[in-house]
Coordinates of C-alpha atoms and ligand atoms in Angstrom, one line a residue:
M1 CA 56.2 71.1 45.7
P2 CA 53.0 70.7 43.1
K3 CA 52.7 66.7 42.4
P4 CA 51.9 65.2 39.3
N5 CA 48.5 64.8 37.6
P6 CA 48.8 61.7 35.7
R7 CA 44.9 63.2 33.8
H8 CA 46.4 66.0 32.6
P9 CA 50.3 66.3 33.0
N10 CA 50.8 69.7 31.9
F11 CA 48.6 71.0 34.4
P12 CA 50.2 69.9 37.6
I13 CA 48.2 69.8 41.0
P14 CA 49.2 72.6 43.3
G15 CA 50.7 72.2 47.3
G16 CA 53.5 72.3 49.4
S17 CA 54.7 74.9 52.0
E18 CA 56.6 77.1 49.3
L19 CA 54.9 80.6 48.8
R20 CA 55.6 82.1 44.8
A21 CA 52.9 85.3 46.5
K22 CA 53.6 88.0 49.0
G23 CA 51.2 86.3 51.5
W24 CA 49.0 82.7 51.6
R25 CA 45.6 85.1 51.0
Q26 CA 46.8 85.3 47.8
E27 CA 48.7 82.0 47.6
A28 CA 45.9 80.4 48.4
L29 CA 43.9 82.0 45.3
L30 CA 46.4 81.3 43.0
R31 CA 46.4 77.8 44.0
L32 CA 42.5 77.5 43.4
L33 CA 42.9 78.9 40.5
E34 CA 45.8 76.1 39.2
N35 CA 43.2 73.5 41.6
V36 CA 40.3 73.9 38.8
L37 CA 42.8 73.3 35.7
S38 CA 44.1 70.3 37.3
V39 CA 40.5 68.8 37.8
G40 CA 39.1 70.4 34.3
E41 CA 37.5 68.7 31.7
D42 CA 39.8 70.4 28.7
P43 CA 42.3 72.8 30.8
E44 CA 44.0 73.0 27.6
N45 CA 41.1 75.3 26.6
L46 CA 40.8 76.4 30.1
I47 CA 37.5 74.8 30.1
V48 CA 36.5 73.1 33.7
Y49 CA 33.0 71.5 32.9
A50 CA 29.6 71.9 31.3
A51 CA 31.0 72.3 27.7
L52 CA 31.8 76.4 28.4
G53 CA 32.4 77.0 31.9
K54 CA 35.8 78.9 31.8
A55 CA 38.4 79.4 34.5
A56 CA 39.5 82.5 32.5
R57 CA 38.5 84.5 29.2
N58 CA 41.9 83.0 27.6
W59 CA 45.6 82.3 28.2
A60 CA 46.7 85.7 28.0
A61 CA 44.2 86.7 30.8
H62 CA 45.1 83.6 32.9
D63 CA 48.6 84.1 32.6
A64 CA 47.9 88.3 33.7
I65 CA 45.4 87.0 36.9
S66 CA 48.2 84.5 37.9
R67 CA 51.3 87.1 37.7
V68 CA 49.0 89.7 40.0
L69 CA 48.1 87.2 42.4
K70 CA 51.8 86.5 42.6
T71 CA 53.0 90.4 42.8
M72 CA 49.9 92.0 44.6
D73 CA 49.8 92.9 48.2
E74 CA 47.3 93.1 51.1
D75 CA 45.5 95.7 50.9
Q76 CA 45.2 95.8 46.4
T77 CA 41.7 94.3 45.1
L78 CA 41.8 92.4 41.6
I79 CA 39.2 93.3 39.3
I80 CA 38.2 90.3 37.0
Q81 CA 35.4 90.9 34.3
S82 CA 34.1 87.8 32.6
G83 CA 37.4 86.4 32.9
K84 CA 39.9 88.7 32.3
P85 CA 41.5 90.7 34.5
V86 CA 41.3 94.3 34.6
G87 CA 42.2 96.4 37.5
L88 CA 44.1 96.3 40.4
L89 CA 43.1 99.1 43.2
K90 CA 44.5 100.1 46.2
T91 CA 41.3 99.5 48.9
H92 CA 42.6 97.9 52.2
D93 CA 43.5 94.7 54.3
R94 CA 40.4 93.7 55.1
A95 CA 38.3 94.2 51.3
P96 CA 38.4 91.1 49.5
L97 CA 41.7 90.6 47.7
V98 CA 39.5 89.5 44.5
I99 CA 36.2 90.5 42.9
M100 CA 34.7 89.5 39.8
A101 CA 31.7 89.6 37.9
N102 CA 30.9 87.1 35.3
C103 CA 28.8 86.9 32.0
N104 CA 26.4 89.4 33.6
I105 CA 24.4 90.6 30.6
V106 CA 21.8 93.2 30.4
G107 CA 18.4 91.6 30.9
Q108 CA 16.9 92.1 27.4
W109 CA 20.0 90.9 26.1
A110 CA 20.9 87.7 27.7
K111 CA 20.1 85.2 24.9
A112 CA 22.2 82.6 23.8
E113 CA 22.7 83.6 20.3
Y114 CA 23.9 87.0 21.8
Y115 CA 26.1 85.2 24.7
Y116 CA 28.3 83.4 21.5
D117 CA 28.3 86.2 19.3
L118 CA 30.7 88.1 22.6
Q119 CA 32.2 84.7 23.0
E120 CA 33.3 85.1 19.4
K121 CA 34.2 88.5 20.0
G122 CA 36.3 87.5 23.2
L123 CA 34.5 90.1 25.3
I124 CA 32.8 87.7 27.7
C125 CA 33.4 84.2 28.6
W126 CA 30.9 81.9 31.0
G127 CA 32.4 81.0 34.8
G128 CA 30.2 78.1 34.9
L129 CA 29.6 78.8 38.9
T130 CA 32.4 77.3 41.1
A131 CA 34.7 77.2 37.4
G132 CA 35.1 81.0 36.8
A133 CA 35.0 81.3 40.7
W134 CA 38.2 79.1 41.0
Q135 CA 36.2 76.8 43.6
Y136 CA 35.3 73.8 41.8
I137 CA 36.7 70.3 43.5
G138 CA 35.9 67.7 40.9
S139 CA 33.2 65.1 41.2
Q140 CA 33.1 65.7 44.9
G141 CA 30.8 68.5 45.2
V142 CA 28.5 67.2 43.0
I143 CA 28.7 63.5 44.4
Q144 CA 27.7 64.7 47.7
G145 CA 24.7 67.0 46.2
T146 CA 23.4 63.9 44.3
Y147 CA 23.8 61.4 47.1
E148 CA 21.9 64.1 49.1
I149 CA 19.0 64.0 46.8
F150 CA 19.2 59.9 46.0
M151 CA 18.5 59.8 50.1
R152 CA 15.6 62.2 50.6
I153 CA 13.9 60.2 47.5
A154 CA 14.7 56.9 49.7
E155 CA 12.9 58.2 52.3
K156 CA 10.2 59.9 50.6
R157 CA 9.0 56.7 48.4
F158 CA 11.1 53.8 49.4
G159 CA 11.3 53.5 53.1
G160 CA 14.7 55.0 53.4
S161 CA 16.4 52.7 51.3
L162 CA 17.3 52.6 47.7
A163 CA 18.5 48.7 48.0
G164 CA 17.3 47.3 45.6
R165 CA 16.0 49.8 43.5
F166 CA 16.9 50.7 39.5
I167 CA 17.7 54.6 38.9
L168 CA 18.4 55.6 35.1
T169 CA 19.9 58.6 33.9
A170 CA 22.2 59.9 31.7
G171 CA 25.3 62.1 31.1
L172 CA 28.5 61.4 32.4
G173 CA 30.6 64.5 32.1
G174 CA 32.1 67.0 34.7
M175 CA 29.2 67.1 36.8
G176 CA 26.8 64.0 35.8
G177 CA 30.1 62.0 36.0
A178 CA 29.4 62.0 39.6
Q179 CA 26.0 60.0 39.4
P180 CA 27.2 56.4 38.8
L181 CA 29.0 57.0 42.2
A182 CA 26.1 58.4 44.2
G183 CA 23.8 56.4 42.8
R184 CA 26.1 53.1 44.3
M185 CA 26.6 54.8 47.9
A186 CA 22.9 55.3 47.8
G187 CA 22.8 51.7 47.4
A188 CA 20.9 51.2 44.1
A189 CA 21.6 49.9 40.8
I190 CA 22.1 52.5 38.5
L191 CA 22.3 52.7 34.8
V192 CA 24.1 55.7 33.5
V193 CA 24.0 56.3 29.6
D194 CA 26.2 59.0 27.7
I195 CA 27.1 58.8 23.8
D196 CA 30.9 59.6 24.2
P197 CA 32.6 56.4 24.8
E198 CA 35.9 58.5 26.1
R199 CA 33.6 59.9 29.1
V200 CA 32.0 56.7 29.7
A201 CA 35.7 54.8 29.7
K202 CA 36.6 57.8 32.0
R203 CA 34.5 57.0 34.4
Q204 CA 34.9 53.6 34.7
E205 CA 39.0 54.2 34.3
I206 CA 38.1 56.2 37.8
G207 CA 35.9 53.3 39.4
F208 CA 32.9 55.3 39.7
L209 CA 31.6 52.7 36.8
D210 CA 31.6 49.3 37.9
E211 CA 30.7 48.2 34.5
V212 CA 29.8 49.2 30.9
A213 CA 27.5 47.3 29.2
P214 CA 28.1 46.4 25.6
D215 CA 24.3 47.2 24.4
L216 CA 20.5 48.0 26.2
E217 CA 19.6 44.2 26.8
T218 CA 22.8 43.3 28.4
A219 CA 22.8 46.3 30.4
L220 CA 19.1 45.9 31.8
S221 CA 19.4 42.4 32.6
M222 CA 22.8 43.4 34.4
I223 CA 20.7 45.9 36.5
D224 CA 17.8 42.8 37.1
A225 CA 20.1 40.8 38.8
A226 CA 21.7 43.3 40.9
V227 CA 18.1 44.3 42.0
Q228 CA 17.1 41.1 42.7
E229 CA 20.0 40.8 44.5
K230 CA 19.6 44.3 46.3
R231 CA 22.9 45.0 45.0
A232 CA 23.9 48.4 44.8
V233 CA 25.7 48.8 41.1
S234 CA 27.0 51.1 39.0
I235 CA 26.2 50.3 35.1
G236 CA 27.8 52.5 31.8
L237 CA 26.0 52.2 28.6
V238 CA 27.0 54.4 25.6
G239 CA 24.2 55.4 23.7
N240 CA 21.9 58.5 23.2
A241 CA 19.4 59.3 25.9
A242 CA 17.5 60.5 23.2
E243 CA 16.7 56.9 21.6
I244 CA 17.6 54.7 25.0
Y245 CA 14.9 56.2 27.0
P246 CA 12.3 55.8 24.6
Q247 CA 13.5 52.2 23.8
I248 CA 13.2 51.7 27.4
V249 CA 10.0 52.5 27.5
R250 CA 8.6 50.6 24.4
L251 CA 9.8 47.7 26.4
G252 CA 7.4 48.4 29.6
I253 CA 10.2 48.7 32.0
V254 CA 9.8 51.7 34.8
P255 CA 12.9 52.1 37.1
D256 CA 12.3 53.3 39.9
I257 CA 13.8 56.8 40.1
V258 CA 14.5 58.6 36.5
S259 CA 16.8 61.6 36.0
D260 CA 19.2 63.0 33.1
Q261 CA 22.6 65.1 33.2
T262 CA 23.2 65.7 29.6
S263 CA 24.1 69.4 29.3
A264 CA 20.6 69.9 27.8
H265 CA 21.0 73.5 28.6
D266 CA 23.5 73.9 25.7
L267 CA 21.6 73.5 22.2
V268 CA 25.1 74.3 20.3
Y269 CA 27.6 72.7 22.3
G270 CA 26.2 70.6 25.1
Y271 CA 23.6 68.4 24.0
V272 CA 24.1 65.5 20.9
P273 CA 21.5 64.9 18.7
K274 CA 20.0 61.4 18.2
G275 CA 21.2 60.2 15.0
M276 CA 24.0 62.2 15.0
S277 CA 28.1 61.1 15.3
L278 CA 30.3 63.1 17.6
E279 CA 32.3 64.2 14.4
E280 CA 29.1 65.6 13.0
V281 CA 28.1 67.7 15.6
H282 CA 31.7 69.2 16.0
R283 CA 31.5 70.2 12.2
L284 CA 27.9 71.9 12.8
R285 CA 29.3 73.3 16.0
K286 CA 31.8 75.4 13.9
E287 CA 29.4 75.8 10.6
G288 CA 25.9 75.3 11.0
Q289 CA 24.4 76.0 14.3
G290 CA 21.1 76.8 13.6
E291 CA 20.5 72.9 12.2
L292 CA 22.3 71.8 15.3
M293 CA 19.9 73.6 17.5
A294 CA 16.8 72.7 15.8
A295 CA 18.3 68.6 16.0
S296 CA 19.1 68.9 19.4
R297 CA 15.5 70.7 20.6
A298 CA 13.3 67.8 18.6
S299 CA 16.1 64.9 20.0
I300 CA 15.2 66.6 23.9
V301 CA 11.5 66.7 23.0
D302 CA 11.5 62.9 22.5
H303 CA 14.1 62.4 25.8
V304 CA 11.7 64.5 28.1
R305 CA 8.3 63.1 26.7
A306 CA 9.6 59.4 27.6
M307 CA 10.8 60.9 30.5
L308 CA 7.2 62.1 31.3
T309 CA 5.4 58.6 30.4
L310 CA 7.8 56.7 33.1
Q311 CA 6.6 59.5 35.6
E312 CA 2.9 58.3 34.7
R313 CA 3.9 55.0 35.2
G314 CA 5.0 55.8 38.9
A315 CA 8.6 56.4 38.8
E316 CA 10.1 59.2 40.1
V317 CA 11.7 61.5 37.8
F318 CA 13.1 64.9 39.0
D319 CA 14.9 67.4 36.7
N320 CA 18.6 67.8 37.9
G321 CA 19.0 71.0 37.1
N322 CA 20.0 70.8 33.2
L323 CA 17.2 73.1 31.8
I324 CA 16.0 69.6 29.8
R325 CA 12.4 70.6 30.9
T326 CA 12.6 74.7 29.6
Q327 CA 14.3 73.2 26.3
A328 CA 11.2 70.4 25.8
K329 CA 8.7 73.2 26.4
Q330 CA 10.1 75.5 24.2
G331 CA 9.8 72.5 21.9
G332 CA 6.2 71.8 22.7
V333 CA 6.0 69.7 25.1
E334 CA 3.4 71.4 26.9
N335 CA 3.5 69.5 30.1
A336 CA 6.9 69.3 30.4
F337 CA 7.1 70.8 34.1
D338 CA 5.1 67.8 35.0
I339 CA 8.5 66.7 36.1
P340 CA 10.0 68.7 39.3
I341 CA 13.2 70.1 39.9
F342 CA 15.0 68.4 42.4
T343 CA 15.4 71.6 45.0
E344 CA 11.6 72.1 45.1
A345 CA 11.4 68.9 45.5
Y346 CA 14.0 67.5 47.7
L347 CA 16.3 70.4 49.0
R348 CA 14.5 73.8 49.9
P349 CA 13.7 72.5 53.6
L350 CA 17.5 72.3 53.9
F351 CA 17.7 75.6 52.5
C352 CA 15.3 77.5 55.0
K353 CA 17.7 76.3 57.1
A354 CA 21.1 77.5 55.2
I355 CA 22.2 73.8 55.1
G356 CA 23.9 73.5 52.3
P357 CA 26.9 72.5 50.2
F358 CA 29.9 73.9 52.6
R359 CA 33.0 72.6 50.9
W360 CA 36.7 73.0 52.2
M361 CA 40.3 72.5 50.6
A362 CA 43.8 71.8 51.8
L363 CA 46.1 74.1 50.1
S364 CA 49.0 72.6 50.6
G365 CA 47.9 69.3 49.4
A366 CA 48.5 67.3 52.0
E367 CA 45.2 64.6 52.6
S368 CA 46.0 64.2 56.3
D369 CA 44.7 67.6 56.9
I370 CA 41.0 66.7 55.4
A371 CA 41.1 63.6 56.9
R372 CA 41.4 65.5 60.8
I373 CA 39.2 67.9 59.5
D374 CA 36.7 64.5 59.0
D375 CA 37.4 63.7 62.7
L376 CA 36.4 67.3 63.5
V377 CA 33.4 67.2 62.0
L378 CA 32.6 63.9 63.2
E379 CA 33.7 65.4 66.9
L380 CA 31.5 69.0 66.3
F381 CA 28.5 67.6 65.3
P382 CA 27.7 64.0 66.1
D383 CA 24.2 64.6 66.4
N384 CA 23.9 65.8 62.6
F385 CA 23.0 62.0 60.8
I386 CA 23.4 63.9 57.1
V387 CA 26.8 65.1 58.0
T388 CA 28.3 62.4 59.9
N389 CA 26.9 59.7 57.5
W390 CA 28.2 61.5 54.5
I391 CA 31.7 61.9 55.9
R392 CA 32.0 58.2 56.6
L393 CA 31.0 57.2 53.7
A394 CA 33.0 60.1 51.7
R395 CA 36.4 59.1 53.4
E396 CA 35.6 55.6 52.1
N397 CA 34.5 55.9 48.7
V398 CA 35.1 59.6 47.1
P399 CA 39.2 59.6 45.9
F400 CA 40.5 63.1 45.9
E401 CA 40.9 64.9 42.9
G402 CA 43.5 67.9 42.8
L403 CA 43.7 69.6 45.7
P404 CA 42.4 67.5 48.6
A405 CA 38.8 68.5 49.6
R406 CA 35.6 68.0 51.4
I407 CA 32.2 68.9 50.9
A408 CA 29.3 68.4 53.5
W409 CA 25.9 70.0 54.0
L410 CA 26.4 72.5 57.3
G411 CA 24.4 74.9 58.4
H412 CA 23.9 78.2 59.6
G413 CA 26.3 78.2 63.1
E414 CA 27.8 74.9 61.8
R415 CA 29.9 76.2 59.2
T416 CA 31.1 79.2 60.8
Q417 CA 32.2 76.8 64.1
L418 CA 33.8 74.1 61.7
A419 CA 36.0 77.5 59.6
L420 CA 37.1 78.8 63.2
S421 CA 37.7 75.5 65.0
V422 CA 40.2 74.6 61.4
N423 CA 42.0 78.1 61.3
E424 CA 42.6 77.4 65.5
L425 CA 44.5 73.9 63.8
V426 CA 46.4 75.8 61.6
A427 CA 47.5 78.1 64.3
S428 CA 48.6 75.3 65.8
G429 CA 50.3 73.8 63.6
E430 CA 48.3 70.8 63.9
L431 CA 48.0 71.1 59.9
A432 CA 50.1 70.9 57.4
G433 CA 49.0 74.6 56.2
P434 CA 46.2 76.9 55.2
I435 CA 42.3 75.6 54.6
A436 CA 40.0 77.6 51.9
F437 CA 36.6 78.0 52.7
S438 CA 34.0 77.8 49.7
R439 CA 30.6 76.9 49.2
D440 CA 28.7 76.2 45.5
H441 CA 26.4 78.8 44.3
L442 CA 23.6 76.7 44.4
D443 CA 22.8 77.8 47.7
A444 CA 20.5 79.5 50.3
G445 CA 20.7 82.7 49.3
A446 CA 23.3 83.1 46.7
M447 CA 21.1 81.7 43.5
A448 CA 18.4 83.1 41.7
H449 CA 17.2 81.0 39.0
P450 CA 13.7 80.1 38.3
N451 CA 14.3 76.8 36.5
I452 CA 16.3 75.9 38.9
M453 CA 16.8 77.1 42.7
T454 CA 13.8 79.2 43.0
E455 CA 11.3 77.5 41.2
N456 CA 7.7 77.7 42.5
M457 CA 9.1 79.9 45.5
K458 CA 6.3 80.2 48.0
D459 CA 5.8 83.8 47.6
G460 CA 6.1 83.7 43.7
S461 CA 9.8 86.0 44.3
D462 CA 11.2 83.0 41.6
A463 CA 13.0 85.7 38.9
I464 CA 14.0 88.4 41.4
A465 CA 18.1 88.7 41.0
D466 CA 18.5 90.7 44.2
W467 CA 19.2 88.4 46.4
P468 CA 22.6 86.9 44.8
L469 CA 23.2 90.6 44.1
I470 CA 22.9 91.3 48.0
N471 CA 25.0 88.6 48.9
A472 CA 27.8 89.2 46.8
M473 CA 28.0 93.0 48.6
T474 CA 27.4 91.7 51.6
L475 CA 30.5 89.3 51.5
C476 CA 32.5 91.8 50.4
S477 CA 31.2 94.5 53.2
S478 CA 31.9 91.2 55.3
M479 CA 35.7 90.8 54.5
A480 CA 35.4 88.2 52.3
D481 CA 38.8 87.1 50.3
L482 CA 36.9 86.3 46.7
V483 CA 33.5 87.3 46.2
V484 CA 31.6 86.9 42.4
I485 CA 28.8 87.7 40.9
H486 CA 27.7 85.2 37.6
S487 CA 25.1 84.9 35.5
G488 CA 24.6 82.6 32.8
G489 CA 26.2 82.1 29.9
G490 CA 25.4 79.7 26.1
G491 CA 22.6 78.3 26.9
Y492 CA 22.0 79.9 30.5
A493 CA 21.9 83.1 29.5
G494 CA 19.0 85.0 31.2
Y495 CA 18.4 81.9 32.8
M496 CA 20.2 82.5 36.4
T497 CA 22.5 84.6 38.6
S498 CA 24.6 83.4 41.6
A499 CA 27.1 84.8 44.0
G500 CA 30.3 82.9 45.2
V501 CA 32.6 83.2 48.1
T502 CA 36.0 81.8 49.0
I503 CA 37.6 82.8 52.3
V504 CA 40.9 81.7 53.7
A505 CA 41.7 80.1 57.3
E506 CA 45.6 80.8 57.6
G507 CA 45.7 80.4 61.1
T508 CA 45.4 84.1 62.2
E509 CA 43.5 86.5 64.0
A510 CA 42.5 88.5 60.8
A511 CA 41.4 85.1 59.5
A512 CA 39.0 84.7 61.9
E513 CA 37.4 87.6 62.0
R514 CA 36.8 87.1 58.3
I515 CA 35.7 83.6 59.3
S516 CA 33.2 84.9 61.7
H517 CA 31.9 88.1 59.5
A518 CA 31.6 86.4 55.8
I519 CA 30.6 82.8 56.7
T520 CA 27.8 83.9 59.0
N521 CA 26.6 86.8 57.3
D522 CA 26.5 84.7 54.1
T523 CA 24.2 82.0 56.2
S524 CA 22.4 84.5 57.6
L525 CA 21.4 85.6 54.6
G526 CA 20.3 82.7 53.2
I527 CA 17.7 82.2 56.0
I528 CA 16.8 86.0 55.8
R529 CA 15.8 84.8 51.5
Y530 CA 13.7 82.1 52.8
A531 CA 12.3 83.9 55.7
D532 CA 11.5 86.9 53.3
A533 CA 9.6 84.2 51.2
G534 CA 7.3 83.1 53.9
Y535 CA 9.2 79.7 55.0
D536 CA 7.7 78.8 58.3
E537 CA 11.0 76.6 58.4
A538 CA 13.6 79.4 58.1
I539 CA 11.3 82.0 60.0
A540 CA 11.9 79.8 62.8
A541 CA 15.4 79.3 62.3
A542 CA 15.6 83.3 61.8
S543 CA 14.1 83.7 65.4
L544 CA 16.0 80.6 66.8
N545 CA 19.4 82.2 65.5
A546 CA 19.0 85.7 65.7
V547 CA 20.1 86.0 62.3
G548 CA 18.6 89.9 61.7
H549 CA 16.1 89.0 60.0
L550 CA 13.8 92.1 59.7
S551 CA 10.0 91.1 59.2
V552 CA 8.3 94.4 57.9
G553 CA 5.6 92.0 56.7
Ligands
NAD1 P1 29.5 68.0 30.3 O1 29.3 69.1 29.2 O2 30.9 68.1 30.9 O3 29.1 66.7 30.3 C1 27.4 66.3 29.3 C2 27.3 65.0 29.0 O4 26.5 64.6 28.4 C3 28.8 64.6 27.9 O5 29.5 63.3 28.8 C4 28.1 64.3 26.4 O6 28.7 63.8 26.1 C5 26.8 63.1 27.1 N1 25.5 63.9 26.0 C6 25.4 64.9 25.7 N2 24.0 64.7 25.0 C7 23.8 63.5 24.9 C8 22.7 62.7 24.7 N3 21.7 63.3 24.1 N4 22.4 61.3 25.2 C9 23.3 61.3 25.9 N5 24.5 61.7 26.3 C10 24.7 63.2 26.2 O7 28.6 68.8 31.4 P2 28.5 68.4 32.7 O8 29.3 69.3 33.5 O9 28.4 66.9 33.4 O10 26.7 69.0 33.3 C11 25.7 68.4 32.8 C12 24.4 69.4 33.1 O11 23.7 69.4 34.6 C13 24.4 70.4 32.9 O12 23.5 71.1 32.1 C14 25.1 71.5 33.5 O13 24.9 72.6 33.9 C15 24.1 70.4 34.9 N6 24.4 70.7 36.2 C16 23.2 71.1 37.3 C17 23.7 70.8 38.3 C18 22.8 70.9 39.4 O14 22.2 72.5 39.5 N7 22.6 70.1 40.1 C19 25.2 71.1 38.7 C20 26.2 70.5 38.1 C21 25.7 70.4 36.8

């Protein structure tokens, strides 16, 4: 039975043992589509996160996808183009059930304005990354990613602990909303600024923010008290980051860590310029996009200049993947890229071993399935500190949103081993239902994004988008259940291409075969991508694991 969803009453959380489709593979994808809406920011408009990231092009497209998933056979493949179903082809039962291409615009045309025009004409939609591919699991994925970044900074700069450290950041939206919890879990005192009081209230309601300060002065004294006591705390503040960050600079306060997750990537539908009310911004989104873009960029310039000053004064400052440096540079901040991107600064050594954001969702809706798999992870990988530490913290601190799910940064071999073991638990009836496996698109071989994932690659291959395309084709030929190629839309148009995958462990031998091929080849390709770029860790991982890397110089 679906469960009621207090946050979005019209979008119940899927679950139960009753199938509406002809098999669990189809039912799984249907539930994942329903799930991204149940945990999304604005499901009535099909928006899952990041201002424009949609689950389907429009409601007619959504309903048609849902209808086809319920009626299609296992030897058919549903073709989705930018959120709209366009074909149901006869393939075979080892082919993907769904393949998608979302928002891929030919190079010279891939600009925000051209995208908005296509969107207006109803010809395209942006799938974000995991939104349009029905793989988003609420804030948990990004909580873990952000937590991991904070912990890598703790190791690099602060002797392994963030107790008594002050993190300043902004943005409490679909993704950024994870920051306060991740900061608190990492032991820090974290202050998060957001212009929208509703977003702030929402994060307090679900317990990610401990308190909301009425003004900056109070916020800073609350942070100061927590820092003195080495107490972990998360504080929210309603305000514009382009005003608050410069004020903190003027006060001479230097946080230990500074970042930002406002939706700076989109100057029209994302970022809110300083001095403007939300009503004014909503009006200009319809009637004055040019004016709004100019105002947003001018504010981002101040915002990033303040971040650069804090960096000069000793703070660890990083870009968390929202294109804020790119926007600032286009606004004239020549040294915006002195701020490093989190992937290169902290995560690349993990990606070299294909260690990245793997995730699984309990399709029955039973939380006990996730608890059993948590135990399984601890049993299978007792020496993997990153994973065992996270699983222990997550089961205590991370509330489930939508279908119960878990994320963990597992690498090559580990992911396949876990998924095969889970498939056996499904077969033996130890779990209440099948489990879907997926991963973020920000994963080793899966994304070309020269301002995020592939910035400063050792061999200069930052902008080569062959890798995600090869990734998706490999996954199709490796029997994955859903395969997708996404490119950036809105403010991200022209900035990135990525591949996504979902595989359903339904407890059958066929599922074991799909898992073995698709998951193993996915991580193999991740190692190959970094080995090809000349990273020693990846070359070592390739020879250790015999991933099929052909080294031809
Ligand atoms: P969102 O649109 O749901 O939320 C953005 C939030 O920023 C909103 O709450 C908005 O009120 C706030 N905001 C906008 N302008 C502001 C300003 N000037 N001052 C203070 N608050 C302001 O977006 P999201 O899903 O949370 O994503 C945020 C950004 O992070 C996006 O650019 C997204 O693409 C990026 N992102 C990066 C990664 C990654 O690679 N690490 C992962 C996820 C999201």
